[in-house]
Short mmCIF file of C-alpha atoms in Angstrom, two decimals:
data_model
loop_
_atom_site.label_atom_id
_atom_site.label_comp_id
_atom_site.label_asym_id
_atom_site.label_seq_id
_atom_site.Cartn_x
_atom_site.Cartn_y
_atom_site.Cartn_z
CA MET A 290 110.83 -8.97 -67.49
CA THR A 291 107.88 -8.78 -65.06
CA PRO A 292 104.83 -7.10 -66.64
CA PRO A 293 103.40 -4.09 -64.82
CA ARG A 294 100.63 -4.78 -62.32
CA ARG A 295 97.09 -3.88 -63.34
CA SER A 296 93.90 -3.61 -61.35
CA VAL A 297 90.28 -3.47 -62.53
CA HIS A 298 86.94 -2.99 -60.79
CA VAL A 299 83.94 -5.00 -62.05
CA ARG A 300 80.24 -4.74 -61.22
CA VAL A 301 77.71 -7.29 -62.50
CA PRO A 302 73.93 -7.40 -61.89
CA ALA A 303 71.73 -10.22 -60.68
CA THR A 304 69.53 -11.83 -63.30
CA SER A 305 66.27 -13.71 -63.42
CA ALA A 306 65.95 -16.22 -66.25
CA ASN A 307 62.87 -17.82 -67.86
CA LEU A 308 60.38 -15.18 -66.57
CA GLY A 309 57.70 -17.85 -66.72
CA PRO A 310 57.29 -19.10 -70.29
CA GLY A 311 60.67 -18.06 -71.76
CA PHE A 312 62.52 -21.18 -70.65
CA ASP A 313 66.28 -21.05 -71.37
CA THR A 314 65.67 -17.99 -73.58
CA LEU A 315 64.56 -14.88 -71.70
CA GLY A 316 66.53 -13.13 -68.99
CA LEU A 317 66.21 -9.88 -67.05
CA ALA A 318 68.98 -7.91 -65.32
CA LEU A 319 68.11 -6.69 -61.82
CA SER A 320 69.68 -4.08 -59.53
CA ALA A 321 71.49 -6.32 -57.03
CA TYR A 322 75.21 -6.54 -57.72
CA ASP A 323 78.39 -8.51 -57.29
CA GLU A 324 81.38 -6.17 -57.11
CA LEU A 325 85.04 -7.11 -57.24
CA THR A 326 88.51 -5.76 -57.71
CA VAL A 327 91.00 -7.95 -59.55
CA THR A 328 94.70 -7.17 -59.40
CA THR A 329 97.47 -8.97 -61.26
CA LEU A 330 100.23 -10.65 -59.26
CA PRO A 331 103.38 -12.52 -60.30
CA GLU A 332 102.55 -15.67 -62.26
CA GLY A 333 101.39 -18.56 -60.10
CA GLU A 334 100.26 -16.47 -57.13
CA LEU A 335 96.60 -16.41 -56.05
CA GLU A 336 94.90 -14.47 -53.24
CA ILE A 337 91.13 -14.44 -52.74
CA GLU A 338 89.01 -12.44 -50.30
CA VAL A 339 85.22 -12.84 -50.44
CA SER A 340 82.39 -11.30 -48.44
CA GLY A 341 78.63 -11.23 -48.79
CA SER A 342 76.20 -13.92 -49.88
CA GLY A 343 77.57 -17.47 -49.81
CA ALA A 344 81.06 -16.30 -48.83
CA GLU A 345 81.53 -19.12 -46.31
CA HIS A 346 81.01 -21.74 -49.02
CA ILE A 347 83.12 -20.23 -51.80
CA PRO A 348 86.53 -21.81 -52.55
CA ARG A 349 89.68 -19.76 -52.15
CA ASP A 350 91.68 -21.61 -54.79
CA GLY A 351 91.83 -22.04 -58.55
CA SER A 352 88.38 -23.66 -58.62
CA HIS A 353 86.81 -20.27 -57.81
CA LEU A 354 84.46 -19.53 -60.71
CA ILE A 355 85.75 -16.00 -61.32
CA VAL A 356 89.34 -17.23 -61.38
CA ARG A 357 88.39 -20.00 -63.79
CA ALA A 358 86.62 -17.49 -66.05
CA ILE A 359 89.62 -15.13 -66.13
CA ARG A 360 92.00 -17.97 -66.95
CA HIS A 361 89.59 -19.26 -69.61
CA VAL A 362 89.68 -15.92 -71.42
CA PHE A 363 93.47 -15.66 -71.26
CA ALA A 364 93.81 -19.18 -72.64
CA ASP A 365 91.33 -18.41 -75.41
CA VAL A 366 93.38 -15.44 -76.62
CA ASP A 367 96.65 -17.34 -76.17
CA ARG A 368 98.04 -15.16 -73.39
CA PRO A 369 99.70 -16.46 -70.20
CA ALA A 370 97.43 -15.97 -67.22
CA PRO A 371 98.91 -13.72 -64.53
CA GLY A 372 98.75 -14.36 -60.83
CA LEU A 373 95.63 -12.83 -59.34
CA ARG A 374 94.35 -11.10 -56.24
CA LEU A 375 90.57 -11.11 -56.04
CA ASP A 376 88.61 -8.94 -53.59
CA ALA A 377 84.92 -9.66 -54.06
CA HIS A 378 81.64 -8.72 -52.39
CA ASN A 379 78.66 -10.85 -53.38
CA GLY A 380 75.46 -8.83 -53.45
CA VAL A 381 73.67 -11.41 -55.61
CA PRO A 382 72.04 -14.07 -53.39
CA HIS A 383 73.64 -17.47 -53.94
CA GLY A 384 71.63 -20.55 -54.84
CA ARG A 385 68.36 -18.63 -54.99
CA GLY A 386 67.64 -18.46 -58.73
CA LEU A 387 69.10 -14.99 -59.28
CA GLY A 388 71.97 -15.91 -61.55
CA SER A 389 74.83 -16.03 -59.04
CA SER A 390 76.93 -18.42 -61.16
CA GLY A 391 76.18 -16.43 -64.31
CA ALA A 392 77.20 -13.25 -62.49
CA ALA A 393 80.49 -14.83 -61.39
CA VAL A 394 81.29 -16.07 -64.90
CA SER A 395 80.37 -12.71 -66.41
CA ALA A 396 82.45 -10.89 -63.81
CA GLY A 397 85.48 -13.04 -64.62
CA VAL A 398 85.10 -12.52 -68.36
CA LEU A 399 84.77 -8.76 -67.90
CA ALA A 400 87.74 -8.67 -65.52
CA ALA A 401 89.86 -10.44 -68.13
CA LYS A 402 88.67 -7.97 -70.76
CA GLY A 403 89.84 -5.12 -68.53
CA LEU A 404 93.18 -6.74 -67.75
CA LEU A 405 93.80 -7.35 -71.47
CA GLN A 406 92.81 -3.83 -72.52
CA GLY A 407 95.35 -2.48 -74.98
CA GLU A 408 96.61 -5.97 -75.89
CA VAL A 409 93.48 -7.82 -77.00
CA GLU A 410 90.08 -6.35 -77.80
CA LEU A 411 87.07 -8.52 -76.96
CA SER A 412 83.76 -7.83 -78.72
CA GLU A 413 80.28 -8.37 -77.28
CA ASN A 414 80.09 -11.61 -79.24
CA ASP A 415 83.42 -12.73 -77.76
CA LEU A 416 82.23 -11.97 -74.22
CA LEU A 417 78.98 -13.87 -74.69
CA ARG A 418 80.71 -16.85 -76.29
CA LEU A 419 83.33 -17.11 -73.56
CA ALA A 420 80.79 -16.76 -70.76
CA THR A 421 78.44 -19.31 -72.35
CA GLU A 422 81.28 -21.82 -72.73
CA LEU A 423 81.64 -21.80 -68.95
CA GLU A 424 77.99 -21.36 -67.93
CA GLY A 425 76.59 -23.83 -70.46
CA HIS A 426 73.73 -21.63 -71.67
CA PRO A 427 73.39 -17.89 -72.39
CA ASP A 428 70.08 -16.98 -70.71
CA ASN A 429 71.70 -15.65 -67.49
CA VAL A 430 75.04 -14.41 -68.79
CA ALA A 431 73.46 -12.33 -71.58
CA PRO A 432 71.54 -9.98 -69.23
CA ALA A 433 74.42 -10.02 -66.73
CA LEU A 434 76.80 -8.79 -69.42
CA PHE A 435 74.51 -6.44 -71.34
CA GLY A 436 71.63 -5.48 -69.02
CA GLY A 437 67.93 -5.04 -69.69
CA LEU A 438 65.70 -7.76 -71.07
CA THR A 439 67.56 -10.19 -73.30
CA ILE A 440 66.48 -12.85 -75.73
CA ALA A 441 69.26 -15.44 -76.04
CA TRP A 442 69.59 -18.28 -78.51
CA MET A 443 72.14 -20.58 -80.10
CA ASP A 444 72.87 -20.97 -83.80
CA GLU A 445 75.61 -22.59 -85.87
CA THR A 446 78.01 -19.76 -84.98
CA GLY A 447 77.41 -19.91 -81.23
CA PRO A 448 75.35 -17.96 -78.67
CA GLN A 449 73.47 -14.84 -79.79
CA HIS A 450 71.42 -12.21 -77.98
CA LYS A 451 69.08 -9.30 -78.50
CA LYS A 452 68.72 -6.65 -75.81
CA LEU A 453 65.38 -4.90 -75.33
CA LEU A 454 64.39 -1.95 -73.15
CA VAL A 455 61.75 -2.69 -70.52
CA HIS A 456 58.69 -0.48 -70.13
CA ARG A 457 59.19 1.97 -67.27
CA GLY A 458 55.93 0.80 -65.71
CA VAL A 459 57.38 -2.63 -64.90
CA ALA A 460 58.34 -2.83 -61.20
CA PRO A 461 60.12 -6.05 -60.14
CA VAL A 462 60.10 -7.45 -56.63
CA VAL A 463 61.89 -10.67 -55.71
CA PHE A 464 60.92 -12.78 -52.70
CA VAL A 465 63.99 -14.65 -51.48
CA PRO A 466 63.67 -17.57 -49.04
CA GLU A 467 66.25 -18.87 -46.60
CA THR A 468 66.55 -22.17 -48.50
CA THR A 469 68.57 -22.76 -51.65
CA MET A 470 67.99 -24.79 -54.81
CA SER A 471 70.44 -26.53 -57.12
CA THR A 472 70.01 -25.59 -60.78
CA SER A 473 71.26 -29.01 -61.87
CA LEU A 474 68.73 -30.73 -59.60
CA ALA A 475 65.91 -28.53 -60.91
CA ARG A 476 66.77 -29.53 -64.48
CA THR A 477 66.52 -33.23 -63.69
CA LEU A 478 62.86 -32.79 -62.72
CA GLN A 479 61.75 -31.85 -66.23
CA PRO A 480 60.72 -34.38 -68.88
CA LEU A 481 62.64 -34.56 -72.15
CA GLN A 482 59.36 -34.33 -74.09
CA VAL A 483 56.21 -32.29 -73.47
CA PRO A 484 52.74 -32.36 -75.04
CA ARG A 485 52.41 -30.39 -78.27
CA GLU A 486 49.66 -28.22 -76.80
CA ASP A 487 51.95 -27.22 -73.91
CA ALA A 488 54.68 -26.23 -76.35
CA VAL A 489 52.22 -24.13 -78.37
CA PHE A 490 50.94 -22.59 -75.13
CA ASN A 491 54.44 -21.45 -74.17
CA VAL A 492 55.24 -20.12 -77.63
CA SER A 493 52.18 -17.88 -77.45
CA ARG A 494 52.92 -16.71 -73.89
CA SER A 495 56.59 -16.01 -74.67
CA ALA A 496 55.61 -13.82 -77.60
CA LEU A 497 53.04 -12.05 -75.45
CA LEU A 498 55.60 -11.56 -72.67
CA ILE A 499 57.89 -9.56 -74.96
CA ALA A 500 54.97 -7.25 -75.74
CA ALA A 501 53.98 -7.00 -72.07
CA LEU A 502 57.49 -6.17 -70.85
CA THR A 503 58.25 -3.63 -73.56
CA GLN A 504 54.87 -2.06 -74.33
CA SER A 505 51.90 -3.31 -72.29
CA PRO A 506 52.60 -4.15 -68.62
CA GLU A 507 48.87 -4.67 -68.02
CA LEU A 508 49.25 -7.99 -69.89
CA LEU A 509 51.93 -9.39 -67.57
CA LEU A 510 49.70 -11.82 -65.67
CA ALA A 511 48.57 -13.67 -68.79
CA ALA A 512 52.01 -13.34 -70.38
CA THR A 513 53.88 -15.04 -67.52
CA ASP A 514 51.85 -18.26 -67.54
CA ASP A 515 53.89 -21.40 -68.18
CA LYS A 516 53.47 -25.12 -68.82
CA LEU A 517 57.03 -26.21 -69.65
CA HIS A 518 59.00 -26.20 -66.41
CA GLN A 519 57.45 -24.70 -63.28
CA ASN A 520 54.85 -27.39 -62.64
CA TYR A 521 57.45 -30.15 -62.98
CA ARG A 522 59.70 -28.50 -60.41
CA ALA A 523 56.91 -27.66 -57.97
CA GLU A 524 57.31 -30.81 -55.83
CA ALA A 525 60.94 -29.92 -55.07
CA MET A 526 59.96 -26.37 -54.04
CA PRO A 527 56.54 -26.63 -52.34
CA GLU A 528 56.80 -23.28 -50.53
CA THR A 529 57.80 -21.55 -53.75
CA ASN A 530 54.95 -23.16 -55.66
CA ARG A 531 52.40 -22.20 -53.02
CA LEU A 532 53.59 -18.61 -53.03
CA VAL A 533 53.51 -18.35 -56.85
CA GLN A 534 49.98 -19.78 -56.99
CA ALA A 535 48.72 -17.53 -54.19
CA LEU A 536 50.15 -14.40 -55.81
CA ARG A 537 48.79 -15.29 -59.25
CA ALA A 538 45.35 -15.97 -57.75
CA LYS A 539 45.37 -12.35 -56.56
CA GLY A 540 46.33 -11.02 -59.99
CA PHE A 541 50.10 -10.68 -59.59
CA ALA A 542 52.47 -11.80 -62.38
CA ALA A 543 54.48 -14.18 -60.18
CA VAL A 544 56.96 -16.73 -61.53
CA VAL A 545 59.78 -18.89 -60.25
CA SER A 546 62.99 -16.90 -60.64
CA GLY A 547 65.39 -19.00 -62.69
CA ALA A 548 65.67 -22.46 -61.17
CA GLY A 549 64.24 -21.13 -57.89
CA PRO A 550 63.49 -21.07 -55.10
CA SER A 551 63.04 -17.28 -55.23
CA VAL A 552 59.79 -15.85 -56.60
CA LEU A 553 59.83 -12.93 -59.04
CA VAL A 554 56.81 -10.66 -59.34
CA LEU A 555 56.68 -8.37 -62.36
CA ALA A 556 54.28 -5.74 -61.07
CA ASP A 557 52.75 -3.10 -63.30
CA GLY A 558 53.79 -0.23 -61.05
CA PRO A 559 55.51 0.44 -57.69
CA GLY A 560 52.21 0.46 -55.82
CA ARG A 561 51.33 -3.01 -57.02
CA ARG A 562 54.61 -4.49 -55.88
CA LEU A 563 54.05 -3.04 -52.41
CA GLU A 564 50.68 -4.78 -52.42
CA ALA A 565 52.43 -8.03 -53.40
CA ALA A 566 54.86 -7.66 -50.48
CA GLU A 567 51.98 -7.06 -48.07
CA LEU A 568 50.19 -10.16 -49.34
CA VAL A 569 53.30 -12.32 -48.94
CA ALA A 570 53.79 -11.06 -45.38
CA GLN A 571 50.20 -12.08 -44.59
CA ILE A 572 50.07 -15.53 -46.17
CA ALA A 573 53.60 -16.97 -46.08
CA ASP A 574 54.33 -19.75 -43.60
CA THR A 575 58.10 -19.30 -43.94
CA PRO A 576 60.30 -16.17 -44.06
CA TRP A 577 60.74 -14.40 -47.41
CA ASP A 578 62.99 -11.39 -47.91
CA ALA A 579 61.33 -8.88 -50.27
CA LEU A 580 63.88 -7.19 -52.58
CA MET A 581 62.42 -4.13 -54.28
CA LEU A 582 64.63 -3.99 -57.35
CA ALA A 583 64.84 -2.03 -60.56
CA VAL A 584 65.60 -3.35 -64.01
CA ASP A 585 69.32 -2.84 -64.63
CA PHE A 586 69.71 -1.36 -68.11
CA LYS A 587 73.51 -1.11 -68.12
CA GLY A 588 74.72 -4.64 -67.48
CA GLY A 589 78.21 -5.52 -66.30
CA THR A 590 80.87 -2.82 -66.19
CA VAL A 591 84.66 -2.88 -65.92
CA ARG A 592 87.07 0.00 -65.33
CA GLU A 593 90.75 0.23 -64.55
CA VAL A 594 91.68 1.46 -61.09
CA PRO A 595 95.04 2.39 -59.57
CA VAL A 596 96.81 -0.64 -58.15
CA GLY A 597 96.09 -0.89 -54.45
CA ALA A 598 92.99 1.34 -54.58
CA GLU A 599 89.95 0.29 -52.55
#
């Protein structure tokens, strides 16, 4: 007997990981979104429509990351994966350090949760575990799934997270270039060992960054300093490095967003981020698109929709 068709709508935010010193640990959800509708089809069928950022480079077969994530969840709960129709619009810039792969994985996990509603219940821990198994680390998928500022870590039971609310005075702006950067390439540029004093430096700044983001935005410049990863990657992203250094010299809390090449500024107020945008327009040698974003406090959402609805 053919199971009834189901359709769910999913929305997942962009994320910026690291935030300077919080390498592979801190992540922030931002108000740019991937949106998709997933509808079940007879087993074995697959239809994919994609628009938005990176659409021309995205596969239309079973290697699509959202499709892989949905099938991964169904396999994990020992359910046969249905055929799928995927209609997606990518609002998260691809290959720019804003968590596009984490958003896709999170969207697939949430879509599977919606399609399995009433048969299998997936907890927050289940969602984070499943997404991390595909993404490899939880620092982007945690804020994509749960929103806000997240601290992510691994222990003997798997990935864990703590969500924190960001001070309302924090005003993010992301400067997005035309070029892209491979996360895997960026990771190869870092040494396996760092000086002890650099590690201590980052521990202190990471602790300070939590206080700055949740209580004291005036401390953001000092709190976003880093010695673990950004300097090592600078040669591969010279324009990004120049922009970060120029902004920081003028008192702006600028960092490489994720693996780059986008630059995130955590301004202490809307007026300050407008000043940052004006400065970038004056000094940049290459085009940068300024995205005035808010912190997304909700995270990814999934809801059932009538089959065939837009």
